[in-house]
Every structure is written in structure tokens, then in C-alpha cells.
Amino acid sequence: MVFFEKHGVEEKEFFRYFSFVNDSFPLHFHRAYELVFVEEGELLLTIDQNEYRLKKNDLAFIFNHQMHEFKTITQSNITIILFSPELIGHFFSNYKGYIPKNNLLHLHKAPNLTAIDTIYSQKSFLYYLCSLLIDNTEFLPVEYSTKTKVLHKILLYVDQHYFQECTLKAVAAHLKYDYPYLSKLFAQMTNMSFSEYLNQYRISQACYLLKNSQQSIGEIANQCGYQNLRTFHRNFKKITNQPPRTYRDMGAASQ
């Protein structure tokens, strides 16, 4: 969640992975490549408006700047790997401007990520997946419509301002677009209002902090853009079906 921010912007080579249980994350994109691997359960993953239903040992190879979101269906245990394009420079150079027709791969077993602890083992593992992808799908030229480019800009604005006062009117002023046009475009392309998306994004960031920091619930609410703690609790329970304290306690119990 917070780990998605600015990846691949300042660092030349990085390889990081994170585990999540029964989590979801709203629409986003970033410069880094992303791998989503399902250890157990099922995950509904949407990439550029294409839906994939991932089951055990399925892996999605998401290219940089592909818009994607994921939702747990009933229960899921997943690992997300983020890595910079520079780690697979030859592949990145050859397939720049292209995206997979099918982002989904199936592995025979879960990768032992603790053993992939050097840049050489990381490159070997990643190029192996690149080879699998090349063998299993076609690649299509990236053709982003004007509407998609505008949506990219809106999502980027949210990523950079979700912890502040963040409104679609502010986005419209920043991008120099009419507010009614952006409101209609956003609803058409995401099937939700801007305020619904912003709340989902903020709560997803809060979920990560609840599991991975010692900050108080009030501090996390404030850090995620909520000035009113009651509003934070109401939105958190609406989106996750449980209060923040329960979510934090369940996360600690599963570790």
C-alpha cells in the first residue's frame, strides 16, 4: 500500500516483496513491474480493465504503468513483488511500449523468495519469468486513449495528495479540466465516484499502516487524510467490514 509510492523513481535497482492476507487494493499504477502470486485462496485482479481470477500458484506479471487493482474473493494469502525495470534491462528495452495480451502465468510451486537474496539470483528469477511470459502470450503495442491518460493523471494526483485535503475540484484545477467532465470520465472508467475511490485508497493505506507500524489509530487516520476520527472509523468498517482495532489484532495474530 504505502510501499507502492514512488517505486522506481529514485532507485535504479530494487527488488522487494510483501505478504498479505485477505487484502484488497484499489486502482493504481507505478513505474515498477509488479508480480502478484497467490499462495492460497483466490484473488480477483483487474489489469487495464481485463479481469483475472487467480488461484493457488497463479502469478500475474504486471507491466509498469498498467493500471490494476485486486480484491480478495473469500480468503487469500498473496505475495507481491515489486522490482525496477533496470533489473531486467534487456527485456525492458525490447518490450518497452508493449504489454502482455495475457498477464497470467501458472507456477508449479511457490518461489523461495528468502533464497533470492542477491542481485544475480533476483535477475535469474525474473528473467526466468520473462521467458515464461514470452512463451505463453503475445505482446500488444500500448495504445492509451486520451481518457486513459487523463485517468492516469487523476490517480497520480491521488497518490501524491491522499493524505491532504483531496477533492476532484482540486484535481480539475490542477489538470485544467472541467470538473463535470472529470467526474463523468472517472465514473465511466472506474465504476465508482471519485470520493468512493479516495476513501478506498485512504483505507488501503491505513490497512498497511495498521499491520506494519506501531502508530496509534488516531495517528494513522490523520496520516491517511482523515481529520475526523469518527469518519475514519465509519469508512474503515464500511470498506473492510470490521473496525480498525479488530483489523490490527487479526493481522498481528496471523503473523
Coordinates of C-alpha atoms in Angstrom, one line a residue:
M1 CA 0.0 0.0 0.0
V2 CA 2.3 2.8 1.2
F3 CA 5.1 0.6 -0.4
F4 CA 3.7 1.4 -3.9
E5 CA 4.6 5.0 -3.7
K6 CA 7.4 6.4 -5.9
H7 CA 8.9 2.9 -6.5
G8 CA 11.3 3.0 -9.4
V9 CA 11.6 6.8 -9.3
E10 CA 14.7 7.4 -7.2
E11 CA 16.2 3.9 -7.0
K12 CA 17.9 2.3 -10.0
E13 CA 17.7 -1.3 -8.9
F14 CA 15.4 -2.7 -6.3
F15 CA 13.6 -6.0 -5.5
R16 CA 11.1 -6.1 -2.7
Y17 CA 8.3 -8.4 -1.6
F18 CA 5.4 -8.3 0.8
S19 CA 2.9 -10.8 2.0
F20 CA -0.8 -10.0 2.5
V21 CA -3.7 -12.0 4.0
N22 CA -7.3 -11.2 2.8
D23 CA -6.4 -7.8 1.5
S24 CA -7.6 -5.7 -1.4
F25 CA -6.2 -2.6 -3.1
P26 CA -7.9 0.0 -5.4
L27 CA -6.9 1.0 -8.9
H28 CA -3.3 2.3 -9.1
F29 CA -0.2 2.2 -11.3
H30 CA 3.5 2.8 -10.9
R31 CA 6.8 2.7 -12.8
A32 CA 7.9 -0.6 -11.2
Y33 CA 7.0 -4.0 -12.5
E34 CA 4.7 -6.0 -10.1
L35 CA 4.3 -9.7 -9.6
V36 CA 1.2 -10.9 -7.7
F37 CA 1.5 -14.5 -6.6
V38 CA -1.3 -16.4 -4.8
E39 CA -0.1 -18.7 -2.1
E40 CA -3.6 -19.8 -1.0
G41 CA -7.2 -18.8 -1.8
E42 CA -8.5 -16.8 -4.7
L43 CA -7.9 -13.2 -5.9
L44 CA -9.8 -11.1 -8.4
L45 CA -7.2 -9.0 -10.3
T46 CA -8.1 -6.3 -12.8
I47 CA -5.4 -5.1 -15.2
D48 CA -6.3 -2.4 -17.7
Q49 CA -9.9 -3.4 -17.4
N50 CA -9.2 -7.1 -18.0
E51 CA -10.3 -9.4 -15.2
Y52 CA -8.3 -12.4 -14.0
R53 CA -9.3 -14.8 -11.3
L54 CA -6.1 -16.1 -9.6
K55 CA -5.9 -19.3 -7.7
K56 CA -3.1 -21.1 -5.9
N57 CA 0.3 -20.9 -7.6
D58 CA -1.1 -18.4 -10.2
L59 CA 1.1 -15.4 -10.9
A60 CA 0.3 -12.2 -12.6
F61 CA 3.1 -10.3 -14.3
I62 CA 2.0 -6.6 -14.4
F63 CA 4.0 -4.2 -16.6
N64 CA 5.0 -0.8 -15.5
H65 CA 2.2 1.8 -15.9
Q66 CA -0.5 -0.8 -16.3
M67 CA -3.5 0.2 -14.2
H68 CA -4.5 -2.5 -11.8
E69 CA -6.5 -3.4 -8.7
F70 CA -7.1 -6.6 -6.7
K71 CA -9.8 -7.9 -4.4
T72 CA -9.9 -10.9 -2.2
I73 CA -12.9 -13.1 -3.2
T74 CA -13.4 -15.1 0.1
Q75 CA -9.9 -15.5 1.5
S76 CA -6.4 -15.1 0.1
N77 CA -2.8 -15.3 1.1
I78 CA -0.7 -13.5 -1.5
T79 CA 2.8 -12.2 -2.1
I80 CA 3.5 -9.1 -4.1
I81 CA 6.9 -8.5 -5.6
L82 CA 7.9 -5.0 -6.8
F83 CA 11.1 -4.5 -8.9
S84 CA 12.6 -1.8 -11.0
P85 CA 12.8 -2.1 -14.8
E86 CA 16.5 -1.8 -14.6
L87 CA 16.8 -5.3 -13.0
I88 CA 15.6 -6.8 -16.4
G89 CA 17.1 -4.1 -18.6
H90 CA 17.4 -6.2 -21.7
F91 CA 13.7 -7.4 -21.5
F92 CA 12.6 -3.9 -20.6
S93 CA 14.4 -2.4 -23.6
N94 CA 13.0 -5.0 -26.0
Y95 CA 9.4 -4.8 -24.8
K96 CA 9.1 -1.1 -24.0
G97 CA 5.9 0.2 -25.4
Y98 CA 4.3 -3.3 -25.3
I99 CA 2.1 -5.1 -22.8
P100 CA 1.2 -8.8 -22.5
K101 CA -2.1 -9.9 -24.1
N102 CA -2.4 -12.3 -21.1
N103 CA -0.7 -11.3 -17.8
L104 CA -1.3 -14.6 -16.1
L105 CA 1.2 -17.4 -15.5
H106 CA 0.9 -20.6 -13.5
L107 CA 3.9 -21.9 -11.5
H108 CA 4.3 -25.4 -10.2
K109 CA 5.3 -24.2 -6.8
A110 CA 5.8 -21.1 -4.8
P111 CA 9.2 -19.4 -5.3
N112 CA 11.5 -19.5 -2.3
L113 CA 12.0 -15.7 -2.0
T114 CA 14.2 -15.8 1.0
A115 CA 16.8 -17.6 -1.1
I116 CA 16.6 -15.0 -3.8
D117 CA 18.8 -12.6 -1.8
T118 CA 21.5 -11.4 -4.3
I119 CA 21.1 -9.3 -7.4
Y120 CA 22.2 -12.3 -9.5
S121 CA 19.6 -14.6 -8.1
Q122 CA 17.0 -11.9 -8.5
K123 CA 17.9 -11.3 -12.1
S124 CA 17.9 -15.1 -12.8
F125 CA 14.4 -15.5 -11.2
L126 CA 13.0 -12.5 -13.1
Y127 CA 14.4 -13.4 -16.4
Y128 CA 13.0 -16.9 -16.0
L129 CA 9.5 -15.4 -15.6
C130 CA 10.2 -13.2 -18.6
S131 CA 10.9 -16.3 -20.6
L132 CA 7.7 -18.0 -19.4
L133 CA 5.7 -14.9 -20.3
I134 CA 7.3 -14.7 -23.8
D135 CA 6.4 -18.4 -24.3
N136 CA 2.9 -18.1 -23.2
T137 CA 1.5 -14.9 -24.7
E138 CA 1.6 -12.3 -27.4
F139 CA 2.6 -8.7 -26.8
L140 CA 0.5 -5.8 -27.9
P141 CA 1.5 -2.2 -28.6
V142 CA 0.5 0.1 -25.8
E143 CA -2.4 2.3 -27.1
Y144 CA -3.5 4.6 -24.3
S145 CA -6.6 6.7 -25.2
T146 CA -6.9 10.3 -24.2
K147 CA -9.4 9.3 -21.4
T148 CA -6.9 6.7 -20.1
K149 CA -4.1 9.3 -20.0
V150 CA -6.4 11.6 -18.1
L151 CA -7.3 8.9 -15.6
H152 CA -3.6 8.2 -15.1
K153 CA -3.1 11.8 -14.1
I154 CA -6.1 11.7 -11.7
L155 CA -4.7 8.5 -10.0
L156 CA -1.3 10.0 -9.8
Y157 CA -2.7 13.1 -8.1
V158 CA -4.5 11.0 -5.5
D159 CA -1.3 9.0 -4.8
Q160 CA 0.5 12.3 -4.2
H161 CA -2.2 14.1 -2.2
Y162 CA -4.4 11.5 -0.5
F163 CA -3.1 12.5 3.0
Q164 CA -4.2 16.1 2.4
E165 CA -7.5 17.6 1.5
C166 CA -8.0 16.0 -1.8
T167 CA -11.1 16.7 -4.0
L168 CA -11.9 16.3 -7.6
K169 CA -12.4 20.0 -7.9
A170 CA -8.7 20.4 -6.8
V171 CA -7.7 17.8 -9.4
A172 CA -9.7 19.6 -12.1
A173 CA -8.0 22.9 -11.3
H174 CA -4.6 21.2 -11.2
L175 CA -5.1 19.4 -14.6
K176 CA -7.0 22.4 -16.1
Y177 CA -10.1 20.3 -17.0
D178 CA -13.7 20.9 -16.4
Y179 CA -15.0 19.3 -13.1
P180 CA -18.1 17.8 -14.7
Y181 CA -16.0 16.2 -17.5
L182 CA -13.6 14.6 -15.0
S183 CA -16.5 13.5 -12.7
K184 CA -18.2 11.7 -15.6
L185 CA -14.9 10.2 -17.0
F186 CA -13.9 8.9 -13.6
A187 CA -17.2 7.2 -13.0
Q188 CA -17.2 5.7 -16.5
M189 CA -13.7 4.2 -16.2
T190 CA -13.7 3.1 -12.6
N191 CA -17.4 2.3 -11.9
M192 CA -17.2 4.5 -8.8
S193 CA -17.2 8.1 -7.8
F194 CA -14.0 10.0 -7.0
S195 CA -14.9 10.2 -3.3
E196 CA -15.5 6.4 -3.2
Y197 CA -12.2 5.8 -4.8
L198 CA -10.4 8.3 -2.5
N199 CA -11.9 6.6 0.6
Q200 CA -10.8 3.1 -0.7
Y201 CA -7.3 4.4 -1.3
R202 CA -7.0 6.0 2.1
I203 CA -8.4 3.0 3.9
S204 CA -6.0 0.7 2.0
Q205 CA -3.1 2.8 3.1
A206 CA -4.4 2.7 6.7
C207 CA -4.7 -1.1 6.5
Y208 CA -1.0 -1.3 5.6
L209 CA 0.0 1.0 8.5
L210 CA -2.2 -0.9 11.0
K211 CA -0.3 -4.1 10.2
N212 CA 3.2 -2.6 9.8
S213 CA 3.6 0.2 12.2
Q214 CA 3.1 1.0 15.9
Q215 CA 1.3 4.2 15.3
S216 CA -1.9 4.8 17.1
I217 CA -5.2 4.5 15.2
G218 CA -5.7 8.3 15.5
E219 CA -2.2 9.0 14.1
I220 CA -2.9 6.6 11.2
A221 CA -6.2 8.2 10.5
N222 CA -4.6 11.6 10.3
Q223 CA -1.7 10.4 8.2
C224 CA -4.2 8.9 5.7
G225 CA -6.1 12.2 5.3
Y226 CA -8.9 11.9 7.9
Q227 CA -9.2 14.8 10.3
N228 CA -12.3 13.3 11.9
L229 CA -11.7 10.0 13.7
R230 CA -15.4 9.1 13.7
T231 CA -15.4 9.4 9.9
F232 CA -12.3 7.3 9.7
H233 CA -13.9 4.5 11.8
R234 CA -17.1 4.7 9.8
N235 CA -15.3 4.4 6.4
F236 CA -12.9 1.8 7.6
K237 CA -15.7 -0.5 8.8
K238 CA -17.8 0.1 5.6
I239 CA -14.8 -0.9 3.4
T240 CA -13.3 -3.8 5.5
N241 CA -16.4 -4.9 7.4
Q242 CA -14.5 -4.6 10.7
P243 CA -13.2 -1.8 12.9
P244 CA -9.6 -0.7 12.8
R245 CA -8.7 -2.3 16.1
T246 CA -10.1 -5.7 15.1
Y247 CA -8.2 -5.5 11.8
R248 CA -4.9 -4.7 13.6
D249 CA -5.4 -7.5 16.1
M250 CA -6.2 -10.1 13.4
G251 CA -3.2 -9.0 11.4
A252 CA -1.0 -9.5 14.5
A253 CA -2.5 -12.9 15.2
S254 CA -1.8 -14.1 11.6
Q255 CA 1.9 -13.2 11.7

